[in-house]
Amino acid sequence: MRVRDFSRPTTLNADRLFGQVAQKLAVAIISGTFKAGELLPNEDALRSEISVSRTAYREAVKILTAKGLVESRPKSGTRVAPRESWNLLDPDVLSWHFKADPNEKFIRDLFELRRFVEPSAARLAAIRRSPADLARIEAAYRGMTDNPPYAEATIRADLAFHEAIFAATQNSALQCLTSVVTAAIQWTLLLKSTDDRNYFVESLVDHERVLEAVIQRDGDLAASRMTALVIDALNSTLAFLGPNSSVQTHKIA
């Protein structure tokens, strides 16, 4: 299954050859085609699938090395790094996961991180939000209600809602985690069936309740309601992955 990425543009220019090569190699690594410890194929091996110059290949390898996906050692060559070395919170690495088949464990990891982070962000947003912040959050919510379920405009509005919550925290360190949250949200929205109106309606209610708490400047209530929203989203996503999912029995409660 492939999932379209609606998040912000990544740091790489997909029109540049080295960006295309980096993505090609990264997706193969993330999907397990190239496994940890294996030598990375050289530019000659890639030419059957994509036009690769030596310069573009070297630039791509530099990018993947900086993001922890590969490592170069003297006399050992460039090899795929173990997953624990990857910079999983890097916007490009998150984006590349959307080009590969969904990794159930990674989806759960994103949601667990979201469960820790986003309620605290909602608490701060409720306390610190400015009139402009509130207007941005309200506009995003209206975008969710004014467009059809699961339409591109609706998905973008949902992402904008959570981005606006993080912006309202006035905390630049927390805002760096926005890409993690939007990645987790997309797995829920884009893995869901477009005719699943029940989840969509329930999700709207969850978002409205968070918005109400932010309007009231009630930080504890905003955190509590955001916690419920995240738990509902994770459990819905795991349910979609099916009863045979390896993570189905580990729902967050």
XYZ file of N, CA and C in Angstrom, residues 133-251:
357
model
N -3.373 33.288 16.962
C -3.251 31.829 17.062
C -4.633 31.179 17.065
N -5.535 31.732 17.867
C -6.880 31.167 17.966
C -7.589 31.240 16.621
N -7.425 32.347 15.923
C -8.063 32.487 14.611
C -7.536 31.439 13.639
N -6.252 31.138 13.738
C -5.654 30.128 12.857
C -6.199 28.740 13.177
N -6.327 28.430 14.450
C -6.867 27.123 14.847
C -8.326 26.995 14.400
N -9.100 28.052 14.611
C -10.516 28.034 14.228
C -10.668 27.907 12.711
N -9.817 28.578 11.955
C -9.895 28.498 10.490
C -9.602 27.085 10.016
N -8.632 26.431 10.647
C -8.310 25.053 10.267
C -9.483 24.127 10.581
N -10.101 24.326 11.744
C -11.254 23.495 12.085
C -12.386 23.695 11.085
N -12.638 24.936 10.689
C -13.679 25.193 9.689
C -13.348 24.498 8.373
N -12.069 24.422 8.038
C -11.669 23.720 6.820
C -12.012 22.245 6.873
N -11.998 21.677 8.083
C -12.371 20.273 8.241
C -13.869 20.078 8.111
N -14.642 21.051 8.595
C -16.101 20.898 8.581
C -16.718 21.320 7.250
N -16.039 22.192 6.523
C -16.614 22.742 5.291
C -16.317 21.908 4.052
N -15.462 20.899 4.180
C -15.076 20.090 3.025
C -15.498 18.639 3.225
N -15.622 17.880 2.145
C -16.057 16.480 2.261
C -15.057 15.648 3.059
N -15.529 14.591 3.719
C -14.634 13.717 4.474
C -13.519 13.154 3.588
N -12.301 13.209 4.106
C -11.132 12.611 3.460
C -10.745 13.274 2.139
N -11.357 14.404 1.804
C -10.900 15.157 0.633
C -9.536 15.753 0.949
N -8.793 16.076 -0.108
C -7.458 16.631 0.114
C -7.523 17.902 0.953
N -8.505 18.761 0.681
C -8.640 19.996 1.449
C -8.916 19.711 2.922
N -9.669 18.658 3.194
C -9.989 18.284 4.570
C -8.753 17.776 5.284
N -7.979 16.960 4.589
C -6.750 16.433 5.182
C -5.772 17.557 5.490
N -5.639 18.479 4.547
C -4.727 19.611 4.775
C -5.213 20.477 5.934
N -6.523 20.621 6.076
C -7.071 21.402 7.183
C -6.798 20.716 8.514
N -6.906 19.394 8.545
C -6.618 18.639 9.764
C -5.153 18.837 10.157
N -4.252 18.713 9.203
C -2.834 18.928 9.493
C -2.602 20.361 9.976
N -3.287 21.311 9.341
C -3.132 22.720 9.720
C -3.618 22.960 11.149
N -4.656 22.249 11.561
C -5.181 22.382 12.925
C -4.098 22.043 13.943
N -3.428 20.918 13.740
C -2.418 20.485 14.695
C -1.153 21.337 14.610
N -0.826 21.766 13.417
C 0.312 22.684 13.270
C 0.032 23.995 14.010
N -1.203 24.462 13.946
C -1.577 25.707 14.617
C -1.522 25.553 16.133
N -1.867 24.374 16.624
C -1.758 24.110 18.061
C -0.304 24.246 18.496
N 0.601 23.650 17.728
C 2.027 23.722 18.072
C 2.538 25.155 17.968
N 2.099 25.877 16.969
C 2.535 27.268 16.816
C 2.085 28.108 18.006
N 0.905 27.801 18.534
C 0.354 28.576 19.642
C 1.078 28.324 20.959
N 1.913 27.304 21.025
C 2.669 27.046 22.254
C 3.742 28.099 22.486
N 4.129 28.803 21.420
C 5.203 29.786 21.495
C 6.510 29.122 21.944
N 6.657 27.842 21.632
C 7.850 27.080 22.033
C 8.492 26.514 20.772
N 9.624 27.082 20.384
C 10.254 26.683 19.120
C 10.756 25.247 19.152
N 11.161 24.741 20.319
C 11.625 23.362 20.409
C 10.480 22.387 20.164
N 9.324 22.667 20.772
C 8.154 21.829 20.539
C 7.718 21.874 19.079
N 7.800 23.027 18.469
C 7.374 23.172 17.078
C 8.201 22.313 16.131
N 9.418 21.941 16.542
C 10.250 21.069 15.709
C 9.661 19.672 15.581
N 8.726 19.323 16.473
C 8.111 17.991 16.447
C 6.829 17.957 15.630
N 6.491 19.067 15.019
C 5.256 19.121 14.232
C 5.247 18.076 13.132
N 6.391 17.866 12.487
C 6.451 16.906 11.372
C 6.135 15.490 11.836
N 6.497 15.154 13.067
C 6.185 13.827 13.611
C 4.683 13.673 13.768
N 4.053 14.692 14.310
C 2.607 14.647 14.530
C 1.860 14.556 13.207
N 2.248 15.379 12.233
C 1.540 15.354 10.953
C 1.734 14.014 10.237
N 2.893 13.389 10.417
C 3.103 12.069 9.813
C 2.150 11.042 10.415
N 2.015 11.058 11.745
C 1.111 10.115 12.403
C -0.337 10.348 11.980
N -0.717 11.614 11.872
C -2.089 11.941 11.470
C -2.374 11.398 10.075
N -1.415 11.518 9.196
C -1.642 11.068 7.824
C -1.856 9.564 7.739
N -1.166 8.800 8.582
C -1.401 7.354 8.551
C -2.854 7.056 8.896
N -3.402 7.795 9.846
C -4.803 7.583 10.208
C -5.734 7.990 9.074
N -5.570 9.204 8.562
C -6.491 9.730 7.563
C -6.406 8.985 6.239
N -5.214 8.633 5.828
C -5.033 8.093 4.491
C -5.094 6.578 4.434
N -5.053 5.930 5.585
C -5.266 4.491 5.593
C -6.737 4.153 5.814
N -7.498 5.153 6.231
C -8.912 4.909 6.457
C -9.662 4.797 5.134
N -10.767 4.048 5.182
C -11.651 3.964 4.029
C -12.405 5.285 3.886
N -12.540 5.736 2.651
C -13.211 7.014 2.421
C -14.702 6.969 2.734
N -15.252 5.770 2.916
C -16.675 5.697 3.260
C -16.898 5.480 4.763
N -15.820 5.595 5.544
C -15.943 5.431 6.989
C -16.343 6.770 7.602
N -17.619 7.093 7.514
C -18.108 8.379 8.012
C -18.120 8.423 9.540
N -18.296 7.269 10.176
C -18.368 7.264 11.632
C -17.084 7.798 12.258
N -15.941 7.312 11.750
C -14.678 7.792 12.304
C -14.510 9.280 12.032
N -14.883 9.705 10.841
C -14.719 11.116 10.490
C -15.521 12.012 11.428
N -16.766 11.617 11.686
C -17.629 12.413 12.575
C -17.061 12.423 13.991
N -16.618 11.265 14.471
C -16.040 11.195 15.810
C -14.788 12.059 15.911
N -13.990 12.059 14.851
C -12.766 12.857 14.843
C -13.086 14.350 14.889
N -14.123 14.757 14.146
C -14.535 16.164 14.172
C -14.940 16.583 15.586
N -15.658 15.714 16.258
C -16.087 16.009 17.633
C -14.867 16.174 18.531
N -13.888 15.282 18.383
C -12.659 15.375 19.183
C -11.946 16.702 18.939
N -11.860 17.107 17.686
C -11.188 18.364 17.362
C -11.957 19.569 17.909
N -13.274 19.496 17.822
C -14.096 20.593 18.338
C -13.918 20.739 19.844
N -13.811 19.624 20.533
C -13.648 19.663 21.986
C -12.299 20.265 22.373
N -11.268 19.952 21.606
C -9.959 20.568 21.856
C -10.039 22.069 21.613
N -10.666 22.451 20.512
C -10.811 23.867 20.189
C -11.548 24.613 21.313
N -12.615 24.024 21.837
C -13.374 24.660 22.917
C -12.490 24.902 24.138
N -11.637 23.925 24.453
C -10.756 24.073 25.613
C -9.724 25.171 25.379
N -9.241 25.276 24.154
C -8.285 26.336 23.830
C -8.961 27.700 23.926
N -10.186 27.790 23.436
C -10.940 29.050 23.536
C -11.104 29.461 24.998
N -11.367 28.477 25.857
C -11.578 28.741 27.284
C -10.271 28.987 28.041
N -9.138 28.797 27.363
C -7.813 28.911 27.994
C -7.655 27.931 29.156
N -8.265 26.775 29.021
C -8.184 25.735 30.055
C -7.124 24.719 29.624
N -5.920 24.866 30.140
C -4.820 24.014 29.715
C -5.015 22.558 30.057
N -5.458 22.264 31.273
C -5.657 20.869 31.677
C -6.736 20.205 30.834
N -7.810 20.924 30.575
C -8.887 20.359 29.756
C -8.410 20.128 28.326
N -7.635 21.057 27.782
C -7.113 20.897 26.427
C -6.212 19.670 26.340
N -5.377 19.472 27.353
C -4.483 18.314 27.360
C -5.279 17.019 27.436
N -6.293 16.998 28.295
C -7.116 15.797 28.449
C -7.845 15.456 27.154
N -8.388 16.476 26.510
C -9.146 16.224 25.284
C -8.222 15.852 24.125
N -7.015 16.399 24.094
C -6.069 16.010 23.051
C -5.605 14.571 23.272
N -5.471 14.173 24.512
C -5.117 12.787 24.810
C -6.171 11.835 24.247
N -7.431 12.156 24.467
C -8.518 11.320 23.947
C -8.489 11.276 22.425
N -8.209 12.407 21.799
C -8.149 12.473 20.335
C -7.056 11.550 19.807
N -5.872 11.607 20.420
C -4.745 10.798 19.948
C -5.026 9.311 20.149
N -5.578 8.950 21.298
C -5.893 7.544 21.567
C -6.917 7.018 20.562
N -7.952 7.788 20.298
C -8.963 7.374 19.324
C -8.347 7.187 17.944
N -7.442 8.096 17.561
C -6.820 8.009 16.240
C -5.935 6.778 16.127
N -5.157 6.480 17.160
C -4.290 5.310 17.117
C -5.102 4.028 17.046
N -6.085 3.891 17.924
C -6.871 2.663 17.944
C -7.630 2.455 16.642
N -8.082 3.540 16.024
C -8.753 3.435 14.741
C -7.783 2.979 13.660
N -6.559 3.495 13.707
C -5.561 3.108 12.713
C -5.180 1.646 12.870
N -4.986 1.204 14.110
C -4.631 -0.195 14.338
C -5.766 -1.121 13.902
N -7.001 -0.683 14.112
C -8.146 -1.484 13.689
C -8.161 -1.637 12.181
N -7.787 -0.584 11.465
C -7.757 -0.656 10.016
C -6.710 -1.663 9.551
N -5.598 -1.737 10.248
C -4.525 -2.644 9.847
C -4.941 -4.104 9.980
N -6.024 -4.347 10.720
C -6.623 -5.672 10.704
C -6.354 -6.497 11.942
N -7.172 -7.528 12.150
C -7.040 -8.369 13.342
C -5.742 -9.158 13.380
N -5.088 -9.332 12.224
C -3.844 -10.076 12.197
C -2.622 -9.181 12.349
N -2.873 -7.892 12.582
C -1.770 -6.953 12.773
C -0.952 -7.343 13.984
N 0.367 -7.246 13.862
C 1.253 -7.610 14.961
C 1.137 -6.659 16.131
N 0.544 -5.483 15.913
C 0.409 -4.508 16.999
C -1.034 -4.339 17.426
N -1.939 -5.137 16.876
C -3.351 -4.959 17.154
C -3.680 -5.156 18.626
N -2.956 -6.033 19.297
C -3.276 -6.340 20.694
C -2.657 -5.362 21.665
N -1.993 -4.332 21.167
C -1.303 -3.398 22.050
C -1.893 -1.995 21.923
N -3.187 -1.900 21.950
C -3.820 -0.595 21.841
C -3.485 0.276 23.045
